[in-house]
Amino acid sequence: MQPEDNHDLSFDEFDEIVNPRPEENDFDRVVEAALSRRGFLGGVLAFGSFTALAGNTAFSVSEAAADRFAFDAIPTNGEDAVTVPAGYKADVMVRWGDPLWSDVPEFDHATRGTSETQARAFGDNTDGMDVFMHEGRTLLVVNNEYTNRDIISVSAVEKRIVDEDDIAKGMMAHGVSVVEIAPIGGVWQYVKDSPYNRRITPKTVMALTGPAAGHDLVKTDADPSGTQALGTWNNCGNGMTPWGTYLACEENFNGYFSAADEAHEVSPELKRYGVSSKDWGYNWAKIDDRFDVSKNPNEPNRAGYVVEIDPTDPNSVPKKRTALGRFKHENAEAVVNNDGRVVVYMGDDERGEFLYRYVSDGKYAPGASTDDLMENGTLFVAKFNEDGTGTWLELTPESTGMSSKAEICIHTRQAGSAVGATTMDRPEWVAANPNAPEVYCALTNNKNRGIKTNAGGDETPVGGPNPREANKFGQIVRWRPDGGDHTASGFAWDLYVLAGNPTAHNDLNAGSENVNANNMFNSPDGLKFDSNGLLWIQTDGNYSNEGDFAGQGNNQMLAGDPVTGEIRRFLVGPKECEVTGLTWSADRRTMFVGIQHPGERGDSHWPEGGNAVPRSAIIAVTREDGGLVG
Ligand code: FEO
Ligand code: CA
Ligand code: CA
Ligand code: CA
């Protein structure tokens, strides 16, 4: 099957067509799963009363819980617009193709730019982002996850052969954009020609650091030393270190590799990561041999990492931090533990993959060197028990049977399988509550739950934090580390919300008690806490507004109170978009929200309207009275 026929499929769905998983037929296992489902119902239905689960007095309930939602919930809709509550407004701040320097032409709707203009313009498909204050300036760092061929390429729209510049333009629209922003005349705008503006692309030279650096598996023709990597792409969620650097997370890196020789068989190790002889339609191997796995079989081993970027130095060399493992990284939520060690929580977003934790050996001290903190440390993977407890399993050569720490950092999925980690319903963003030792992870959906194994052959039984077969709606799991210590091996967990549709279902697919006809949604993805301790939830789901999803409208953003469990809808995105990426100005009077791929199926002209090409963009959301927004 040609990838070109499949570009409406998600990466995950495409992987599955190329590398089909075995069907599960084990009758005993199905019966066991049904029993565990009953056990789950008995144990975890009391959403919002999780004191019963953990009873840890270290958890502080906010005094102002009743006042925490500074807005009235909005209904859903299917409009080609951004909708926010009364008293709020949303202004577009920066869009795909906006030139970062004044010698670059403005975005051209007829051609959609060239590789040359795109390399010096804001990238496509805005995703994870954060704001950094530096010498009085506001620097916004944003992932540009991927491109949609039918939007970026005129030849694809016109069904002509996609030419080399289209391929190169698509490549240059990936990566990361660093851009200064400022409230000019009271309206947030990006600053052309700022000395901090920078585009990081799939061609930017990076250092490969940590345990995997120099290993044979990362040596390539381009870098026989195995200590460099060229570029980053498919950066999804993000993170921010306590020392003020940005973490870009490489997710579906596999979808860009192909083999000129279609009979080429990729290794089982690459198959585990979804690499195959066919790419997802990007055609990068046609302009760069690095992406031909028959010629450069180790190139995919240089991708799939967390990339640390210093936005305050536009000449800094980004560092791929192999100590944080190699998988389809969603985001990287870093917390400083009570003892000063840095703990980074990370999801691997694929059906039936795992949830990870990194613990640094060294301790963070403001002002002291932080060079070692993402270099030397230990990876753990989560195992969830049915009884509401869980364990972090350490990934070491001893526990995994693998030859070295380097190998664990390259074949991290295989390490997780070796120790029997819990297969999850696609772990997306992880967010740590600033008011409590408590962490949340969006499990977006998983049509294979209880039906097929993951790519490594691990079973995906229904139960625990993944309680529904063929999970269509997703859920958010949360856990509290034992003793409030993020480095502890044990934790207690429950589900914060089981998304669903109570107007279409009256079983588990109705969702948990904090889901109702007015706030329902599907496929939670982006998660971030604000400074008040509200959990913001962004969705990347089915926007058909029909059947199982009737009444759920376009993708959206909601806010949840972690204490009461209440969830309210705050924002509805334009048609066929995903809402992803969230951060705030330093004064907390502006919230920046990412609108990714409006019109991915051809039915949007947002944000410019008329017959304009739809463009991913970041919006600035403010209160009309100038009040705080998080
Ligand atoms: Fe790029 Fe898992 O979302
Ligand atoms: Ca995501
Ligand atoms: Ca998603
Ligand atoms: Ca997306």
XYZ file of C-alpha atoms in Angstrom, residues 25-616:
592
model
C -7.215 -14.791 20.607
C -6.388 -16.078 24.039
C -9.725 -16.900 25.652
C -8.272 -17.121 29.154
C -6.743 -13.704 28.877
C -10.021 -12.148 27.746
C -11.866 -13.656 30.731
C -9.179 -12.414 33.092
C -9.448 -8.931 31.611
C -13.217 -8.874 32.162
C -12.702 -9.759 35.817
C -10.136 -7.041 36.281
C -12.562 -4.583 34.754
C -15.065 -5.391 37.481
C -12.310 -4.961 40.054
C -11.498 -1.575 38.663
C -15.100 -0.426 38.827
C -15.267 -1.342 42.470
C -12.078 0.445 43.336
C -11.853 3.620 41.379
C -15.337 4.926 40.701
C -15.117 7.497 43.462
C -13.501 10.137 41.295
C -12.662 13.301 43.091
C -12.328 11.586 46.452
C -8.777 10.456 46.080
C -7.928 11.212 49.717
C -9.476 7.791 50.199
C -6.793 6.348 47.979
C -3.667 7.897 49.341
C -4.638 9.766 52.501
C -1.411 11.747 52.387
C -1.716 14.891 54.434
C 1.147 16.448 52.480
C -1.443 17.195 49.821
C -2.721 20.706 50.360
C -6.229 21.567 49.283
C -6.374 25.094 47.939
C -8.338 27.516 50.085
C -9.753 29.158 47.005
C -11.034 26.040 45.284
C -14.476 27.516 44.673
C -13.031 30.577 42.941
C -10.481 28.878 40.824
C -12.401 28.970 37.565
C -12.299 32.596 36.516
C -14.657 31.953 33.615
C -18.042 30.534 32.726
C -17.934 27.291 30.760
C -18.661 27.578 27.049
C -20.677 25.169 24.906
C -18.965 23.219 22.175
C -19.282 24.143 18.501
C -18.117 23.223 15.018
C -17.236 26.714 13.829
C -14.149 27.736 11.912
C -13.092 30.078 14.689
C -11.545 30.186 18.130
C -14.217 30.553 20.800
C -13.395 31.706 24.342
C -15.662 32.617 27.294
C -17.370 35.975 27.719
C -14.887 38.524 29.023
C -11.944 36.942 27.186
C -10.462 37.559 23.762
C -8.073 35.621 21.529
C -5.681 37.351 19.123
C -3.475 35.590 16.588
C 0.201 36.228 17.436
C 2.360 34.198 15.057
C 1.494 31.847 12.210
C 3.181 29.187 10.128
C 5.239 30.954 7.435
C 5.495 34.324 9.202
C 9.008 35.633 8.386
C 11.310 35.914 11.409
C 13.537 38.434 9.644
C 12.538 41.483 7.603
C 14.493 40.390 4.516
C 12.230 37.346 4.148
C 9.015 37.833 2.127
C 5.638 37.602 3.826
C 3.794 34.292 3.518
C 2.513 33.780 -0.019
C -0.868 32.035 -0.111
C -0.440 31.115 -3.780
C 2.910 29.306 -3.443
C 2.976 28.744 0.331
C 6.640 29.720 0.233
C 9.825 27.953 -0.780
C 12.406 25.944 1.117
C 14.487 29.106 1.360
C 11.730 31.299 2.824
C 10.479 28.513 5.087
C 13.945 27.995 6.591
C 13.764 31.579 7.893
C 10.091 31.696 8.806
C 8.012 30.363 11.692
C 7.657 26.601 11.297
C 4.465 24.629 10.729
C 2.170 22.712 13.096
C 2.861 24.514 16.339
C 3.009 22.196 19.348
C 4.692 22.283 22.776
C 6.058 25.673 23.825
C 7.368 27.702 26.726
C 8.285 31.285 27.486
C 11.737 32.295 28.797
C 12.536 35.682 30.296
C 16.010 36.897 29.408
C 17.427 40.355 30.033
C 13.945 41.842 30.025
C 12.976 40.139 26.782
C 10.344 37.445 26.336
C 11.584 34.510 24.261
C 9.034 31.997 23.014
C 10.326 28.573 22.040
C 7.919 26.424 20.044
C 8.006 22.968 18.528
C 6.974 22.706 14.874
C 5.894 19.116 14.878
C 5.129 18.218 11.278
C 3.467 19.326 8.041
C 0.334 18.406 6.131
C 1.242 17.876 2.487
C -2.122 18.994 1.169
C -1.661 22.319 2.909
C 2.041 23.094 2.516
C 2.596 21.774 -1.002
C 0.800 23.310 -3.986
C 1.875 20.411 -6.179
C 0.295 17.973 -3.721
C -2.913 20.035 -3.737
C -2.904 19.989 -7.526
C -2.074 16.272 -7.559
C 1.154 16.823 -9.485
C 4.441 15.100 -8.725
C 5.797 16.729 -5.591
C 9.034 18.458 -6.588
C 12.292 18.594 -4.668
C 11.714 22.067 -3.334
C 8.343 20.970 -1.941
C 10.141 18.175 -0.108
C 12.818 20.534 1.183
C 10.233 23.151 2.164
C 8.390 20.524 4.175
C 11.637 19.553 5.865
C 12.459 23.148 6.783
C 8.985 23.670 8.250
C 9.865 21.046 10.912
C 11.931 21.568 14.032
C 11.788 24.354 16.576
C 11.235 28.121 16.309
C 12.761 30.520 18.812
C 11.141 33.917 18.536
C 11.091 37.021 20.672
C 7.606 38.284 21.465
C 6.514 41.584 22.996
C 3.284 43.376 23.908
C 3.484 46.100 21.285
C 0.737 48.665 21.779
C -0.861 46.280 24.258
C -1.094 43.435 21.716
C 1.361 40.541 21.836
C 3.316 40.281 18.596
C 6.452 38.531 17.485
C 9.542 40.682 16.983
C 11.130 40.493 13.529
C 14.928 40.656 13.461
C 15.340 39.976 17.172
C 18.898 38.752 17.776
C 17.337 35.785 19.563
C 15.185 34.628 16.652
C 16.315 31.236 15.461
C 15.134 28.319 13.400
C 16.265 24.866 14.397
C 15.551 22.370 11.615
C 16.239 18.775 10.571
C 19.618 20.062 9.380
C 20.843 21.832 12.535
C 24.015 20.264 13.961
C 23.453 18.848 17.444
C 25.526 17.045 20.027
C 24.568 13.501 20.969
C 25.345 13.323 24.675
C 25.015 10.886 27.542
C 25.284 7.101 27.752
C 24.550 6.398 24.058
C 27.130 8.868 22.718
C 29.855 7.064 20.789
C 28.035 3.712 20.782
C 28.297 1.665 17.578
C 24.510 1.899 17.067
C 24.683 5.682 16.616
C 27.723 5.780 14.315
C 26.840 6.788 10.770
C 28.646 7.766 7.576
C 27.959 11.407 8.419
C 29.367 11.009 11.926
C 31.624 7.974 12.449
C 32.252 9.140 16.029
C 28.626 8.700 17.076
C 28.664 11.954 19.015
C 26.706 14.201 16.669
C 23.202 14.219 15.325
C 21.881 16.215 12.453
C 18.678 18.018 13.245
C 15.431 17.297 14.978
C 11.938 16.659 13.628
C 8.512 15.659 14.792
C 8.903 17.455 18.095
C 5.646 17.082 19.926
C 5.303 18.198 23.536
C 8.051 19.939 25.432
C 9.553 20.579 28.796
C 11.486 23.235 30.626
C 14.405 22.609 32.942
C 14.726 24.284 36.356
C 17.815 26.043 34.943
C 15.945 27.743 32.116
C 16.540 25.617 29.049
C 13.962 24.173 26.694
C 13.317 20.487 26.096
C 12.002 19.515 22.648
C 10.711 15.958 22.476
C 11.126 13.849 19.345
C 8.000 11.787 18.796
C 7.096 10.076 15.502
C 10.627 10.292 14.095
C 10.157 6.974 12.327
C 7.674 8.261 9.731
C 10.416 10.019 7.748
C 12.560 7.000 6.874
C 12.186 4.831 3.808
C 14.256 2.531 1.612
C 14.910 3.024 -2.101
C 15.036 -0.762 -2.246
C 11.505 -1.688 -1.240
C 12.561 -5.256 -0.553
C 14.893 -3.984 2.153
C 14.049 -5.587 5.504
C 14.579 -3.324 8.489
C 15.939 -4.857 11.681
C 13.538 -5.989 14.426
C 15.013 -3.243 16.616
C 13.944 -0.572 14.117
C 10.574 -2.271 13.599
C 9.855 -1.866 17.279
C 10.005 1.868 16.628
C 7.862 1.675 13.503
C 10.676 2.287 11.022
C 9.971 0.543 7.715
C 10.882 0.682 4.052
C 8.088 3.233 3.521
C 7.837 6.685 4.974
C 4.664 8.595 5.705
C 4.741 10.484 2.436
C 7.402 13.064 3.296
C 9.863 11.740 0.679
C 12.880 13.022 2.585
C 15.036 10.134 1.372
C 14.616 11.538 -2.152
C 16.649 14.601 -1.204
C 18.827 13.234 1.605
C 20.280 9.710 1.824
C 20.284 9.934 5.600
C 16.608 9.032 5.464
C 17.170 5.915 3.353
C 17.486 3.116 5.914
C 18.874 0.695 3.359
C 21.865 3.035 3.043
C 22.035 4.420 6.586
C 20.525 1.851 8.951
C 21.802 3.651 12.084
C 20.360 7.047 11.232
C 17.044 6.334 13.032
C 19.061 5.619 16.178
C 20.056 9.289 16.232
C 16.407 10.320 16.642
C 13.768 9.705 19.284
C 15.411 11.688 22.064
C 14.809 14.722 24.250
C 16.715 17.727 22.866
C 17.918 20.435 25.269
C 18.077 23.933 23.749
C 19.390 27.139 25.319
C 17.154 29.876 23.877
C 19.309 32.659 25.303
C 22.232 31.815 23.002
C 21.257 31.611 19.325
C 24.609 29.983 18.547
C 24.298 27.235 21.154
C 24.503 23.652 19.939
C 21.349 21.723 20.933
C 22.026 18.564 22.927
C 20.235 15.287 22.383
C 20.072 13.914 25.924
C 20.235 10.147 25.419
C 20.081 9.545 29.182
C 16.354 10.316 28.917
C 15.848 7.347 26.638
C 14.780 6.804 23.061
C 11.127 6.393 22.250
C 8.244 8.392 20.788
C 8.624 11.122 23.350
C 5.519 13.175 24.000
C 6.795 15.698 26.537
C 9.278 15.878 29.406
C 7.917 17.157 32.718
C 10.835 18.038 34.978
C 10.446 18.464 38.734
C 13.033 19.133 41.398
C 12.577 16.531 44.106
C 12.715 17.468 47.794
C 16.332 16.267 47.941
C 17.357 18.301 44.881
C 17.504 15.474 42.368
C 15.839 16.211 39.053
C 13.032 13.880 38.052
C 11.674 13.920 34.499
C 8.402 12.174 33.672
C 7.883 11.130 30.051
C 5.268 9.275 28.006
C 5.883 7.167 24.915
C 2.922 7.893 22.646
C 2.063 4.745 20.833
C -0.610 2.169 21.473
C 0.523 -0.079 24.297
C 3.793 1.706 25.026
C 5.063 2.835 28.407
C 5.391 5.661 30.906
C 8.921 6.542 32.039
C 10.757 8.431 34.756
C 14.337 9.691 34.753
C 16.097 10.443 38.056
C 19.357 12.397 38.000
C 22.305 11.205 40.059
C 23.305 14.761 40.937
C 21.306 17.440 42.688
C 20.137 20.744 41.336
C 21.395 23.834 43.131
C 20.588 27.255 41.647
C 23.775 28.828 40.341
C 25.780 25.584 40.406
C 26.684 23.676 37.235
C 23.797 21.734 35.749
C 25.843 20.038 33.014
C 25.613 16.621 34.589
C 21.931 16.554 35.489
C 20.653 15.274 32.125
C 23.750 13.146 31.547
C 24.035 10.834 34.526
C 20.928 9.313 35.960
C 18.640 6.311 35.808
C 15.587 5.478 33.748
C 12.577 3.749 35.278
C 9.357 2.490 33.706
C 5.947 2.339 35.363
C 4.084 -0.760 36.426
C 0.513 -0.151 37.580
C -1.213 -2.678 39.836
C -4.954 -3.279 39.909
C -5.179 -2.267 43.570
C -4.301 1.376 43.021
C -0.598 0.974 43.733
C 2.300 0.992 41.334
C 6.056 0.613 41.085
C 8.813 2.287 39.108
C 10.956 -0.499 37.639
C 14.610 0.434 37.225
C 16.134 -0.105 33.784
C 19.643 -1.459 34.265
C 21.718 -4.074 32.436
C 20.920 -6.431 35.335
C 17.150 -5.880 35.296
C 16.804 -5.914 31.498
C 19.490 -8.397 30.466
C 20.771 -5.767 28.035
C 24.483 -5.289 27.501
C 24.966 -1.706 28.674
C 23.376 1.512 29.761
C 24.016 2.811 26.244
C 21.917 0.047 24.768
C 19.107 0.783 27.251
C 19.172 4.440 26.219
C 18.899 3.484 22.525
C 16.519 0.513 22.773
C 14.497 1.871 25.647
C 11.248 0.272 24.530
C 12.880 -3.147 24.538
C 14.174 -2.450 28.049
C 10.645 -1.570 29.210
C 9.305 -4.795 27.734
C 12.066 -6.823 29.371
C 11.030 -5.735 32.869
C 7.279 -6.140 32.306
C 6.146 -2.508 32.299
C 2.433 -1.765 31.987
C 1.285 -1.226 28.404
C -0.617 2.067 28.333
C -3.332 3.718 26.208
C -0.899 6.046 24.389
C 0.776 8.208 27.066
C 0.670 11.833 25.930
C 1.610 14.835 28.087
C 2.594 14.485 31.724
C 2.027 17.416 34.097
C 3.123 17.775 37.720
C 0.862 19.621 40.164
C 2.776 22.627 41.541
C 0.829 22.415 44.810
C 1.289 18.744 45.622
C 3.540 15.775 44.907
C 1.123 14.521 42.315
C 1.524 13.895 38.589
C -1.008 13.509 35.764
C -0.708 11.828 32.370
C -3.152 11.974 29.458
C -3.821 8.536 27.963
C -5.368 9.694 24.744
C -7.131 6.588 23.347
C -6.172 3.121 22.140
C -8.288 1.175 19.717
C -6.040 -1.844 20.278
C -6.582 -2.093 24.045
C -7.529 -5.656 24.835
C -7.368 -6.534 21.145
C -3.763 -6.420 19.953
C -0.307 -6.420 21.486
C 2.036 -3.462 21.250
C 4.777 -3.379 18.633
C 6.998 -5.462 20.899
C 4.432 -8.231 21.358
C 3.510 -7.208 24.922
C -0.097 -7.918 25.789
C -2.523 -5.084 26.405
C -5.020 -6.469 28.925
C -8.023 -4.351 29.877
C -7.695 -3.117 33.442
C -5.859 -0.846 35.833
C -5.431 2.652 34.390
C -6.513 1.353 30.961
C -9.995 0.110 31.812
C -11.784 0.020 28.454
C -11.410 -2.328 25.528
C -10.737 -0.522 22.213
C -10.595 2.733 24.179
C -12.135 5.493 22.042
C -12.286 8.397 24.443
C -9.144 8.353 26.573
C -8.530 9.102 30.258
C -6.185 10.952 32.578
C -4.325 8.903 35.163
C -2.623 10.510 38.151
C -0.235 9.191 40.747
C 1.236 10.313 44.026
C 4.760 9.164 44.818
C 5.105 7.367 48.157
C 6.029 9.812 50.899
C 5.801 12.718 48.470
C 9.222 11.650 47.139
C 9.411 11.688 43.326
C 12.355 9.260 43.494
C 10.444 6.661 45.574
C 9.907 3.312 43.935
C 6.224 3.116 44.873
C 3.199 5.260 44.106
C -0.572 5.322 44.462
C -2.730 6.014 41.420
C -6.284 6.680 40.347
C -8.053 8.075 37.319
C -8.733 11.809 37.382
C -11.154 11.516 34.516
C -12.401 8.856 32.177
C -13.493 10.804 29.090
C -16.669 9.620 27.409
C -20.043 10.547 26.029
C -22.876 10.285 28.580
C -25.427 11.256 25.925
C -24.463 8.314 23.700
C -23.537 5.644 26.252
C -24.550 4.408 29.674
C -21.662 2.066 30.338
C -17.993 2.921 30.952
C -18.067 4.864 27.683
C -20.283 7.439 29.395
C -17.141 8.538 31.230
C -16.519 9.229 34.900
C -18.764 11.249 37.207
C -17.003 14.506 36.400
C -17.989 14.188 32.720
C -21.404 15.449 31.628
C -23.242 16.616 28.521
C -21.860 20.125 28.970
C -18.154 19.404 29.368
C -17.602 16.162 27.465
C -14.604 15.711 25.204
C -12.464 12.941 23.771
C -8.762 12.219 23.417
C -7.006 14.340 26.052
C -3.459 15.122 24.905
C -1.834 18.387 26.085
C -1.738 18.841 29.874
C -0.307 21.714 31.844
C -0.850 23.167 35.305
C -1.155 26.905 35.778
C 0.312 28.715 38.760
C -2.999 28.401 40.627
C -3.011 24.646 40.339
C -5.703 24.283 37.679
C -5.012 21.509 35.183
C -5.483 22.603 31.564
C -6.493 19.825 29.189
C -6.116 20.089 25.407
C -7.664 17.622 22.997
C -6.504 15.906 19.825
C -9.470 13.787 19.021
C -12.358 12.947 16.804
C -14.120 16.158 15.726
C -16.803 14.491 13.585
C -19.458 15.560 16.117
C -21.321 12.357 15.235
C -22.052 8.962 16.738
C -19.796 8.283 19.715
C -18.572 11.866 19.466
C -21.921 13.604 18.905
C -22.090 16.829 20.864
C -18.315 17.085 21.352
C -17.596 19.513 18.498
C -14.163 20.679 17.484
C -10.984 20.036 19.456
C -10.860 22.178 22.548
C -9.227 23.175 25.805
C -10.734 22.637 29.232
C -9.630 23.339 32.765
C -9.889 20.834 35.584
C -9.784 21.311 39.331
C -7.588 18.537 40.707
C -9.301 18.664 44.108
C -12.998 18.735 43.257
C -12.628 16.972 39.907
C -14.749 19.623 38.185
C -13.908 20.199 34.508
C -15.036 23.206 32.449
C -14.619 23.929 28.764
C -12.653 27.147 28.160
C -11.879 27.225 24.454
C -13.048 25.613 21.216
C -10.649 25.560 18.271
C -11.399 26.062 14.577
C -12.361 23.247 12.218
C -10.140 20.186 11.931
C -7.492 21.561 14.282
C -5.826 20.129 17.339
C -5.360 22.410 20.316
C -1.828 21.832 21.614
C 0.850 23.840 23.403
C 0.186 26.182 26.313
C 2.200 28.721 28.258
C 1.820 32.122 29.907
C 3.422 35.538 29.879
C 5.526 36.310 32.947
C 2.771 38.515 34.405
C 0.187 35.766 33.880
C -2.126 38.186 32.105
C -1.757 36.409 28.766
C -2.146 32.754 27.943
C -0.546 31.505 24.719
C -2.335 28.589 23.079
C -1.317 26.614 20.001
C -3.783 25.848 17.217
C -2.303 23.045 15.126
C -3.288 22.041 11.600
C -6.654 23.787 11.165
C -8.249 22.256 8.065
C -6.145 19.100 8.059
C -8.846 17.509 5.909
C -9.428 20.554 3.739
C -12.255 22.372 5.515
C -10.813 25.474 7.186
C -9.539 28.906 6.257
C -8.558 29.875 9.787
C -7.137 32.279 10.836
C -7.423 34.647 7.878
C -10.789 33.515 6.521
C -12.057 34.004 2.983
C -10.175 31.658 0.667
C -6.966 31.824 2.675
C -4.757 28.795 3.247
C -5.329 27.524 6.793
C -2.296 28.111 8.992
C -1.253 26.717 12.346
